[in-house]
Short mmCIF file of C-alpha atoms and ligand atoms in Angstrom, two decimals:
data_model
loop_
_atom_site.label_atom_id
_atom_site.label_comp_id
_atom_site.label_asym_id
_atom_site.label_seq_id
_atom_site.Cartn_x
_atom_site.Cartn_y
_atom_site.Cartn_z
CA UNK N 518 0.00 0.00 0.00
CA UNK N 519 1.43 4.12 -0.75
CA UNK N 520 1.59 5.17 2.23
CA UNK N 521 3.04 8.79 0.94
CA UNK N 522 1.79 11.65 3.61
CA UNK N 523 -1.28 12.95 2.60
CA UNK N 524 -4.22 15.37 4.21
CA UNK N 525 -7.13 13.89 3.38
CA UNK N 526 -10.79 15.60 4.75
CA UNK N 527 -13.88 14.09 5.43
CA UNK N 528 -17.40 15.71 5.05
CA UNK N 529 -20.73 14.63 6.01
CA UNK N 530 -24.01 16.80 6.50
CA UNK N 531 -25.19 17.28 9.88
CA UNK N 532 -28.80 15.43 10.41
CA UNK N 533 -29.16 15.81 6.44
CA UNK N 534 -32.88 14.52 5.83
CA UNK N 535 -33.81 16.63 9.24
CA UNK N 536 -31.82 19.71 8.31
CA UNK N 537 -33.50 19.90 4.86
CA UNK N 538 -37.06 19.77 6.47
CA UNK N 539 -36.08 22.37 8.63
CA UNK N 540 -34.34 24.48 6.14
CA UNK N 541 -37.88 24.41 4.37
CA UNK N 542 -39.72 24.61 7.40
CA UNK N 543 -37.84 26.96 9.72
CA UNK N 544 -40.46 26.49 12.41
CA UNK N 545 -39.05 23.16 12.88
CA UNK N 546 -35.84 24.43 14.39
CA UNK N 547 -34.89 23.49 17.61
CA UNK N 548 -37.74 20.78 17.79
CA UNK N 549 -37.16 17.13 18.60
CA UNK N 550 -37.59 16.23 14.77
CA UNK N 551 -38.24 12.63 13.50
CA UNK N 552 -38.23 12.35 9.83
CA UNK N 553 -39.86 9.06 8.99
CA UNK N 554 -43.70 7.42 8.85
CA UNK N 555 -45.77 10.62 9.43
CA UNK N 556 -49.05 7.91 10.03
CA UNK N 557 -46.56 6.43 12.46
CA UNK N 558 -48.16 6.98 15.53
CA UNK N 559 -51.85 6.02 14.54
CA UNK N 560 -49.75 2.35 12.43
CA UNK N 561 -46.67 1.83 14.63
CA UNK N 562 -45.26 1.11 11.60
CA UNK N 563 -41.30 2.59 9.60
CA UNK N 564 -38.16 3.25 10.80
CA UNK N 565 -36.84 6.64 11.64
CA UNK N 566 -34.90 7.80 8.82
CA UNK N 567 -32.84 10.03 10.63
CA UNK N 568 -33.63 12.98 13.58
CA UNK N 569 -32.63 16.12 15.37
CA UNK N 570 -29.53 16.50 17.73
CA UNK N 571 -32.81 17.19 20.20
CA UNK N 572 -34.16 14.02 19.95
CA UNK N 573 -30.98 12.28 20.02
CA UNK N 574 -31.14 13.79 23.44
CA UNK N 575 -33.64 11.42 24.23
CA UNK N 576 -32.04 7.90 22.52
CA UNK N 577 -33.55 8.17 19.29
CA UNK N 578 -31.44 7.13 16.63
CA UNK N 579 -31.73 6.12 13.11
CA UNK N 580 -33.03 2.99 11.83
CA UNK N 581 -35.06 2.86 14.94
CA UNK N 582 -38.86 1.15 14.51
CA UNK N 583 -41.00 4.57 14.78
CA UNK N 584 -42.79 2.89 17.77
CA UNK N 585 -39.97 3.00 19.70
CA UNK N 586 -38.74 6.43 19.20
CA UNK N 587 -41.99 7.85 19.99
CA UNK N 588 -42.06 5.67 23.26
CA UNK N 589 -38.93 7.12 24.00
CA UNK N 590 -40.23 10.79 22.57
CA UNK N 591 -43.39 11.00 22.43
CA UNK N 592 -44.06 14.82 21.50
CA UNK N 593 -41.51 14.72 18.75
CA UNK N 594 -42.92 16.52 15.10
CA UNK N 595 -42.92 14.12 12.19
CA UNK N 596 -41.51 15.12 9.45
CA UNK N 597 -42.45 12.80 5.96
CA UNK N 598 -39.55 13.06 3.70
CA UNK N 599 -38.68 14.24 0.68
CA UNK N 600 -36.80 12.29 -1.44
CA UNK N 601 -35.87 14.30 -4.56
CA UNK N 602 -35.45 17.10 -2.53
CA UNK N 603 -32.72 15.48 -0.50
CA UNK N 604 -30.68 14.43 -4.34
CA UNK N 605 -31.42 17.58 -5.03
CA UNK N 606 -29.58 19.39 -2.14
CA UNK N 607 -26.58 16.64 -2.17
CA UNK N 608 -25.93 17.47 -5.98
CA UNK N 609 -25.63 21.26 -5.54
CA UNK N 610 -23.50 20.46 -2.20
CA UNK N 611 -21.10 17.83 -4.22
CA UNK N 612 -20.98 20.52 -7.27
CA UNK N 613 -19.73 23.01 -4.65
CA UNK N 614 -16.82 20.66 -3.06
CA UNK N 615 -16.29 19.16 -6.97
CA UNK N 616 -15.25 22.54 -8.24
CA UNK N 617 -12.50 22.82 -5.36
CA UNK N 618 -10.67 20.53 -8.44
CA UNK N 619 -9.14 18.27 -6.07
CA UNK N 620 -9.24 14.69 -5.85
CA UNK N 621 -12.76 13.50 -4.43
CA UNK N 622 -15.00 10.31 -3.78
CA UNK N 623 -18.74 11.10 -2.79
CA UNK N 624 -19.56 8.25 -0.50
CA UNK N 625 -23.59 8.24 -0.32
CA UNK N 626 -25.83 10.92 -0.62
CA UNK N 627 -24.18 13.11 2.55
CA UNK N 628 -20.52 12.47 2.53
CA UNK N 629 -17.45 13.02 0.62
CA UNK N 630 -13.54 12.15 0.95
CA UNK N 631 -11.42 15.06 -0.58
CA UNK N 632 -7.26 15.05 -1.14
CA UNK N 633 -6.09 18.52 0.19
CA UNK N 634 -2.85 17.48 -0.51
CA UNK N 635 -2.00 19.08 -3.83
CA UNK N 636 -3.56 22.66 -2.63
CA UNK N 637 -2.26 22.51 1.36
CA UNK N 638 0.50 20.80 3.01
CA UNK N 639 0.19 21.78 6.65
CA UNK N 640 -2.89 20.69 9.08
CA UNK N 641 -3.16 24.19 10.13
CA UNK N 642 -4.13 25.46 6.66
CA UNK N 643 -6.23 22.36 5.89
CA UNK N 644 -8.48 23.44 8.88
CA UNK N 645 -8.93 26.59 7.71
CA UNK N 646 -10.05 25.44 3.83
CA UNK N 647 -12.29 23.15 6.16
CA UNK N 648 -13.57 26.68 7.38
CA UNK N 649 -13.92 27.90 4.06
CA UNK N 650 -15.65 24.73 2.59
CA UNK N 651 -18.39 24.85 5.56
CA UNK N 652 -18.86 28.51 5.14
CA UNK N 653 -19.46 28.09 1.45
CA UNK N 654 -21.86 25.13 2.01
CA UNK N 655 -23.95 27.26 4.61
CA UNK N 656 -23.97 30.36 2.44
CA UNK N 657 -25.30 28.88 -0.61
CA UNK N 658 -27.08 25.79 0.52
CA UNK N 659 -28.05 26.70 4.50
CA UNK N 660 -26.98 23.39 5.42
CA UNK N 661 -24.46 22.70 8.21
CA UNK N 662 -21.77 20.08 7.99
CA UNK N 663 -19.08 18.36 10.11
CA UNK N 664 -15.47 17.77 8.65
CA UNK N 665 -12.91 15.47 9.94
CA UNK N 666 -9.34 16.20 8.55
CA UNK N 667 -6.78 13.44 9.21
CA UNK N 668 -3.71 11.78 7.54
CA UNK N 669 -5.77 8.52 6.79
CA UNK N 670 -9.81 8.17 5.31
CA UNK N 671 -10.77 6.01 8.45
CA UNK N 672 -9.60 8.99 10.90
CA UNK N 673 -10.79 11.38 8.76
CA UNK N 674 -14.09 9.85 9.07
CA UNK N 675 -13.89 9.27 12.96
CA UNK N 676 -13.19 12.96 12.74
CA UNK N 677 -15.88 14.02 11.64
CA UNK N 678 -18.19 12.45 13.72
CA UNK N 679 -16.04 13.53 16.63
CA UNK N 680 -17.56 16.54 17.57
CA UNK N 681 -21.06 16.54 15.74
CA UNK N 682 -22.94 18.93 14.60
CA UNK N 683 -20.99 21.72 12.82
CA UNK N 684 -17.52 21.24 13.59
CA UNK N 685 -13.96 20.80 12.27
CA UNK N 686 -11.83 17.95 13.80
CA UNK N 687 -8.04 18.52 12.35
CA UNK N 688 -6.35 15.21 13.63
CA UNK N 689 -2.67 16.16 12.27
CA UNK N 690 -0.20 13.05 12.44
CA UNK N 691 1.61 14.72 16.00
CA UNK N 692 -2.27 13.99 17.60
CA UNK N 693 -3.22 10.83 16.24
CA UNK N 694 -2.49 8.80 19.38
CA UNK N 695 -3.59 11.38 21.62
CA UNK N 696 -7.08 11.59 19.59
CA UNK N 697 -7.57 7.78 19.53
CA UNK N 698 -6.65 7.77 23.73
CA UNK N 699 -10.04 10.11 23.99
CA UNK N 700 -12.12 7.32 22.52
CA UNK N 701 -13.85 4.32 23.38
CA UNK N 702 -13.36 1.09 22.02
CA UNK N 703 -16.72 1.12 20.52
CA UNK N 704 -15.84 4.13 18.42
CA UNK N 705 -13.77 2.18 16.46
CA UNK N 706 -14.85 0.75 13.55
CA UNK N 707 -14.99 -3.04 13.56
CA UNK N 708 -15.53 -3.22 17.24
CA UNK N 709 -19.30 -3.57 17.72
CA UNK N 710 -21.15 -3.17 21.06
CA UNK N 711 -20.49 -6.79 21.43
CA UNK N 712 -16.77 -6.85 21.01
CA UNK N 713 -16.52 -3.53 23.19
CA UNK N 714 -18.90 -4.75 25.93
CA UNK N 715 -16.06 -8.52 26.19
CA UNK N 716 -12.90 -6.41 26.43
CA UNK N 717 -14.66 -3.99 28.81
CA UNK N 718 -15.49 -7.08 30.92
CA UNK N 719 -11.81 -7.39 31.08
CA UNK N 720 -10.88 -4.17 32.04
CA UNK N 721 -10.35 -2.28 28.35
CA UNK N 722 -12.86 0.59 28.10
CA UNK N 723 -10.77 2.59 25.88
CA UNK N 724 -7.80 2.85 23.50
CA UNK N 725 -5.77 5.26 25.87
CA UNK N 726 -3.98 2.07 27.26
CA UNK N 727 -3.49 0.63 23.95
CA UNK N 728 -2.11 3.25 21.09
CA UNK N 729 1.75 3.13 21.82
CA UNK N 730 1.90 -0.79 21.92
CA UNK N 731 3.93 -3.07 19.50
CA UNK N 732 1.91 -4.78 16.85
CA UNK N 733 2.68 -8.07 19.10
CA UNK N 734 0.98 -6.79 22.07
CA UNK N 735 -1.94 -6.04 20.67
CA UNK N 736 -2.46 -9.47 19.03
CA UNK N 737 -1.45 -10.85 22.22
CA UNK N 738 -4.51 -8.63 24.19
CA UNK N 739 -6.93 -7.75 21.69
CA UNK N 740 -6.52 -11.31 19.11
CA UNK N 741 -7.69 -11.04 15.78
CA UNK N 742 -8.36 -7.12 16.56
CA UNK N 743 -5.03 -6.49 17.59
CA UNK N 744 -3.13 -6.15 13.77
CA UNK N 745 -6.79 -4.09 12.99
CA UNK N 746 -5.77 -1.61 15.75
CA UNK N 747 -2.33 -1.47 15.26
CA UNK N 748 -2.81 -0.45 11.25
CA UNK N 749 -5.25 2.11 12.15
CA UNK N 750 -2.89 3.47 15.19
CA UNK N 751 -0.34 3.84 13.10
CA UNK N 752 -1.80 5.13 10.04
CA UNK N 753 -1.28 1.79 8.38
CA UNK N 754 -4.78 2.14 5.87
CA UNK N 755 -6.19 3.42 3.44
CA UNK N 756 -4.83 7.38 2.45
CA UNK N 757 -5.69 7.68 -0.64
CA UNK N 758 -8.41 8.17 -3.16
CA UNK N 759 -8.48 5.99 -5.86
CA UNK N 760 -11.36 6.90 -8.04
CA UNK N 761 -10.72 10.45 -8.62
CA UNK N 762 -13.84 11.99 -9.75
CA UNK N 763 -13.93 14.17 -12.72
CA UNK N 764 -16.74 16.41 -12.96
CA UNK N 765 -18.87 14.65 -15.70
CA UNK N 766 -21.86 17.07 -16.06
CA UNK N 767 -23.20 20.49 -14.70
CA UNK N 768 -27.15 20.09 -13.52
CA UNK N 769 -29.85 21.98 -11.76
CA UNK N 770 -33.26 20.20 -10.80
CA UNK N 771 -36.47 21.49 -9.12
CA UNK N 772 -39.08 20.00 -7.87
CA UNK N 773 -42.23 21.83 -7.15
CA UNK N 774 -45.98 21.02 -7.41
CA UNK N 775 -47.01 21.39 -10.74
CA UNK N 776 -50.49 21.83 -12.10
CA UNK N 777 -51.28 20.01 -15.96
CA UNK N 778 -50.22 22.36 -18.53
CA UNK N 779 -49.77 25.20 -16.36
CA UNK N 780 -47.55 26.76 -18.97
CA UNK N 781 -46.54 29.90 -16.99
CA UNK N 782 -45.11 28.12 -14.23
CA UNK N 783 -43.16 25.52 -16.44
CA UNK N 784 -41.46 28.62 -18.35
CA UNK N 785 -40.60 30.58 -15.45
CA UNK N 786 -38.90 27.29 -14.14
CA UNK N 787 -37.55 26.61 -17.09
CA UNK N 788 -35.61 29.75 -17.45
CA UNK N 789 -34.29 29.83 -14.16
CA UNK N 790 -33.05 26.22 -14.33
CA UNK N 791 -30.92 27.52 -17.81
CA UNK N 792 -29.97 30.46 -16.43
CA UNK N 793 -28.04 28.58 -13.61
CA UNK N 794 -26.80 26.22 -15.36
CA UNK N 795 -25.26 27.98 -17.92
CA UNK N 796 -23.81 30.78 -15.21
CA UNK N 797 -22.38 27.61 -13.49
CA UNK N 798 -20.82 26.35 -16.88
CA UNK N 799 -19.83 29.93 -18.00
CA UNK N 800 -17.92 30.28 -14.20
CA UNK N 801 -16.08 27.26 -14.31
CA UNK N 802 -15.32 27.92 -17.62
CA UNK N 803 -16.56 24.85 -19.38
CA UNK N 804 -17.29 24.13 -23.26
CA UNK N 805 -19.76 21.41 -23.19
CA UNK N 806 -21.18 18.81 -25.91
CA UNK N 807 -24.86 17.55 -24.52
CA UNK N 808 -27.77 19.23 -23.12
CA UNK N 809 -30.36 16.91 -21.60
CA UNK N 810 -33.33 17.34 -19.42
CA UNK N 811 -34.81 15.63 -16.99
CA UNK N 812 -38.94 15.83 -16.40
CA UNK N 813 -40.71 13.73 -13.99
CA UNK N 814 -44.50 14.04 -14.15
CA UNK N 815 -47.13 13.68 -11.34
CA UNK N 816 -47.38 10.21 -11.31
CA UNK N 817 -43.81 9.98 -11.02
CA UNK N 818 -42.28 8.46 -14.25
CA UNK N 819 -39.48 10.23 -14.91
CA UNK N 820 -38.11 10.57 -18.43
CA UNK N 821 -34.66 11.95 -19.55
CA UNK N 822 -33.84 13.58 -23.14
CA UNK N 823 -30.60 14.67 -24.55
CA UNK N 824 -29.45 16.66 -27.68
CA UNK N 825 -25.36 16.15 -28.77
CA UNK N 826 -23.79 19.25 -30.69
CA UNK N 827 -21.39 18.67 -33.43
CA UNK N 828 -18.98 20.67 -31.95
CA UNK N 829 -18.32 21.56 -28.10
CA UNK N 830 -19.97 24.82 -27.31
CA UNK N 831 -20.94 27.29 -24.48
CA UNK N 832 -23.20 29.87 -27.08
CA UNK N 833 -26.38 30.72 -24.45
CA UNK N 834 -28.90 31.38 -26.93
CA UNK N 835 -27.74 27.76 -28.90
CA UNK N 836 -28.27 25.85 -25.82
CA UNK N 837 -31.61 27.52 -24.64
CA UNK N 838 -33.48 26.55 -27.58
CA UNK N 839 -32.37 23.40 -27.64
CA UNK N 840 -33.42 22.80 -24.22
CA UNK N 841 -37.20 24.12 -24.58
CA UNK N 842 -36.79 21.63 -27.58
CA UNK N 843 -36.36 18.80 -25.99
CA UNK N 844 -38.99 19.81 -23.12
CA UNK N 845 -41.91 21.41 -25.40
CA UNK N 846 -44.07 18.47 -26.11
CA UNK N 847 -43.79 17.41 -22.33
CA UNK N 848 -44.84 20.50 -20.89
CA UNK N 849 -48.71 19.95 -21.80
CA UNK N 850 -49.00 16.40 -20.45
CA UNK N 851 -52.28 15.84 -18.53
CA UNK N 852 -50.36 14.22 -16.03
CA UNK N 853 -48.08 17.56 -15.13
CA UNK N 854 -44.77 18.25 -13.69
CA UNK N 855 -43.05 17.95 -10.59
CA UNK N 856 -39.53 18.12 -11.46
CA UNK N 857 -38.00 19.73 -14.41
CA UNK N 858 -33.68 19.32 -14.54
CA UNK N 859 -31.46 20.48 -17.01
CA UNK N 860 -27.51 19.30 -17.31
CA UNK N 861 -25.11 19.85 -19.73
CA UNK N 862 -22.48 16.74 -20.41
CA UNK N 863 -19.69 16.39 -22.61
CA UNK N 864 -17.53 18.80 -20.85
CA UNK N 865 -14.57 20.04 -21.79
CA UNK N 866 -12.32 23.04 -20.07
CA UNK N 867 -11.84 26.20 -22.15
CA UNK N 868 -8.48 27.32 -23.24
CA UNK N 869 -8.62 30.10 -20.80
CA UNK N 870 -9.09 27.85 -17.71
CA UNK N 871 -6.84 27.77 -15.05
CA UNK N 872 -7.13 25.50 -11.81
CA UNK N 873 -7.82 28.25 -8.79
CA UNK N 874 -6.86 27.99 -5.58
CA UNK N 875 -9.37 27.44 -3.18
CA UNK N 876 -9.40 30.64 -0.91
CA UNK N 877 -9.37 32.64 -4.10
CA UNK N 878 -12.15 30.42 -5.79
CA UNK N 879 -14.58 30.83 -3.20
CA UNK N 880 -14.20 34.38 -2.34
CA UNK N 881 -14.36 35.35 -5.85
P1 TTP D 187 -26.06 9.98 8.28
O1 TTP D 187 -24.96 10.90 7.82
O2 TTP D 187 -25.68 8.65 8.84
O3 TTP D 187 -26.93 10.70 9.39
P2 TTP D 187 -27.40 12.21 9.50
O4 TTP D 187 -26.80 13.07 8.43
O5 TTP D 187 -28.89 12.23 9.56
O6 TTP D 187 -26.87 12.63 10.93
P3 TTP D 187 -25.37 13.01 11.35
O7 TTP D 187 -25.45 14.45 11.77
O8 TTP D 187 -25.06 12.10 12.48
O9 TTP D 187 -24.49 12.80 10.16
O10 TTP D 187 -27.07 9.71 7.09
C1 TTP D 187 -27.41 10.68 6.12
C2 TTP D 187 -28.85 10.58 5.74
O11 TTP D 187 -29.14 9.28 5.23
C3 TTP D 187 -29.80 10.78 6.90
O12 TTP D 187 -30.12 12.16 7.13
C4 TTP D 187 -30.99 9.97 6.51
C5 TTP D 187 -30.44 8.87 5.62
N1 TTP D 187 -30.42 7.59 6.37
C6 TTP D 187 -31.49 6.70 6.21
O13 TTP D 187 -32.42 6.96 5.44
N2 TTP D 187 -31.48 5.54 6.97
C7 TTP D 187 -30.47 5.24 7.85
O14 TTP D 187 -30.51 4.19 8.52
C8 TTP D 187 -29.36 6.17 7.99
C9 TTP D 187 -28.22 5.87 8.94
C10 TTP D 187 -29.39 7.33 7.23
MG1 MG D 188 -24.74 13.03 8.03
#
């Protein structure tokens, strides 16, 4: 394995499905929020999908049966959720952290690894690009996330979780053991509540006796964990980021409630959706070869249809038409509209592109 020194973030969204609902719903803030099985106290039935930091407070967790959160919580709001919203939210967040041009892997719909190395090489400047990738998130998006920053993916990810919700957790190599001595066993991934509860029974409860030991000694106390712990104490796995992700298309969606053929709306929408798609591909200074758009009507099918140019281009009043070609005959289905996207593919930098740095890029 490379184990080259690297500074590699993690990023995940604080109480993402929750945060979204209250983000629509600011009257929500503050409340013990379950997102989940809105009929859920009249059928016992669904798990909770995720919930606020309040109701945390009170054990609820998710993947819990509905039942038994609101046993444990029983005035908590329910909050139904909303799907395509969610994607919707995740894509503009991953476009922001995408355009940072640095290595990145997008894990599920609320985390991402990123490889600072190439535009940082101290811990003390990689927290404060953490600071500037959080701000950036918040301004445009009004979602808060957590970021772990550490010299391998698994501690980056422990980071991040460390100090939940809307924090930065810089683990530089100098605090590694010191970091993993503040945990408990259970923290660490691979040793379940089972595992943690047996070496608790023999007098382990946390790693602070364990992070400066020989490989040896830890197979000798922990068994099959031992080599496990001694890798990740030593910042023995994974640090890099194999699949680096090129950016692959620009897109915008919306979903709203649309009415059957209510022209007006579909225009307006329309328009809007173009107009900040092309700003984004103007800005990052992309040519691009496709335009396709994305419609999914009332009943939910969802249809996609895409136009190729000859040539790559980035001419506005080219790409508009084509795009209220490809969604004209849609727009008067009886059905009607609930989410109209439009993406341009193909993409390929302009001449005048140059790679910006990250402070500059954001504050642009
Ligand atoms: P997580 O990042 O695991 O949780 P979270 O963002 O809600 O909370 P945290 O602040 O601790 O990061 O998952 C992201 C989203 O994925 C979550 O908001 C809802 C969804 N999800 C499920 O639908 N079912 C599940 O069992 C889990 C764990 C998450
Ligand atoms: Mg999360």
């Amino acid at each position: 394995m490379d184990y080259q020194p690297r500074i590699l973030a993690h990023l995940d969204l604080d109480m993402f499905y929750a945060s979204v609902e209250i983000r629509e719903n600011p009257e929500l803030k503050d409340k013990t929020l379950i997102v989940g099985n809105p009929n859920a106290r009249k059928t016992k039935k669904g798990v909770v999908l995720t919930c606020s930091y309040e109701a945390r407070k009170f054990g609820v967790r998710s993947g819990m049966p509905m039942n038994e959160a609101l046993q444990r919580c029983p005035d908590a709001v329910i909050s139904s959720s909303s799907r395509s919203k969610y994607s919707e939210i995740s894509n503009n967040i991953m476009s922001i952290l995408r355009d940072i041009d640095i290595p990145i892997k997008i894990t599920s719909i609320d985390e991402a690894y990123l490889d600072l190395t190439s535009i940082t090489q101290n811990y003390t400047e990689a927290g404060y690009i953490g600071k500037i990738m959080k701000e950036e998130i918040f301004k445009r998006e009004k979602i808060t996330c957590s970021i772990g920053i550490a010299p391998t993916l698994t501690i980056a990810k422990m980071a991040s979780d460390y100090n939940k919700p809307d924090a930065i957790t810089v683990v530089s190599p100098n605090l590694v053991h010191s970091f993993f001595s503040s945990l408990d066993l259970t923290k660490i991934p691979g040793i379940g509540k089972k595992s943690g509860l047996r070496f608790k029974s023999r007098g382990i409860e946390n790693c602070a006796t364990l992070v400066s030991k020989s490989r040896q000694d830890l197979v000798t106390i922990m068994g099959r964990y031992g080599n496990h712990l001694y890798d990740l104490f030593n910042c023995r796995t994974r640090n890099y980021i194999r699949n680096e992700r090129k950016r692959k298309s620009i897109s915008h969606e919306r979903t709203f409630h649309g009415k059957p053929g209510d022209m007006k709306t579909y225009d307006s929408i329309i328009s809007n959706l173009f107009e900040r798609t092309y700003q984004s591909l103007v800005n990052k200074k992309f040519l691009m070869k496709t335009v396709s758009v994305k419609l999914r009507f009332n009943d939910f099918e969802t249809i996609t249809r895409a136009k190729s140019l000859e040539q790559v281009s980035s001419e506005m009043d080219e790409l508009f038409i084509i795009v209220k070609e490809l969604t004209a005959e849609f727009l008067e289905d009886p059905r009607g509209l609930r989410l109209i996207g439009v993406s341009f593919s193909n993409l390929m930098r302009a001449p005048d592109y140059e790679p910006t740095p990250i402070s500059k890029y954001f504050y642009q």
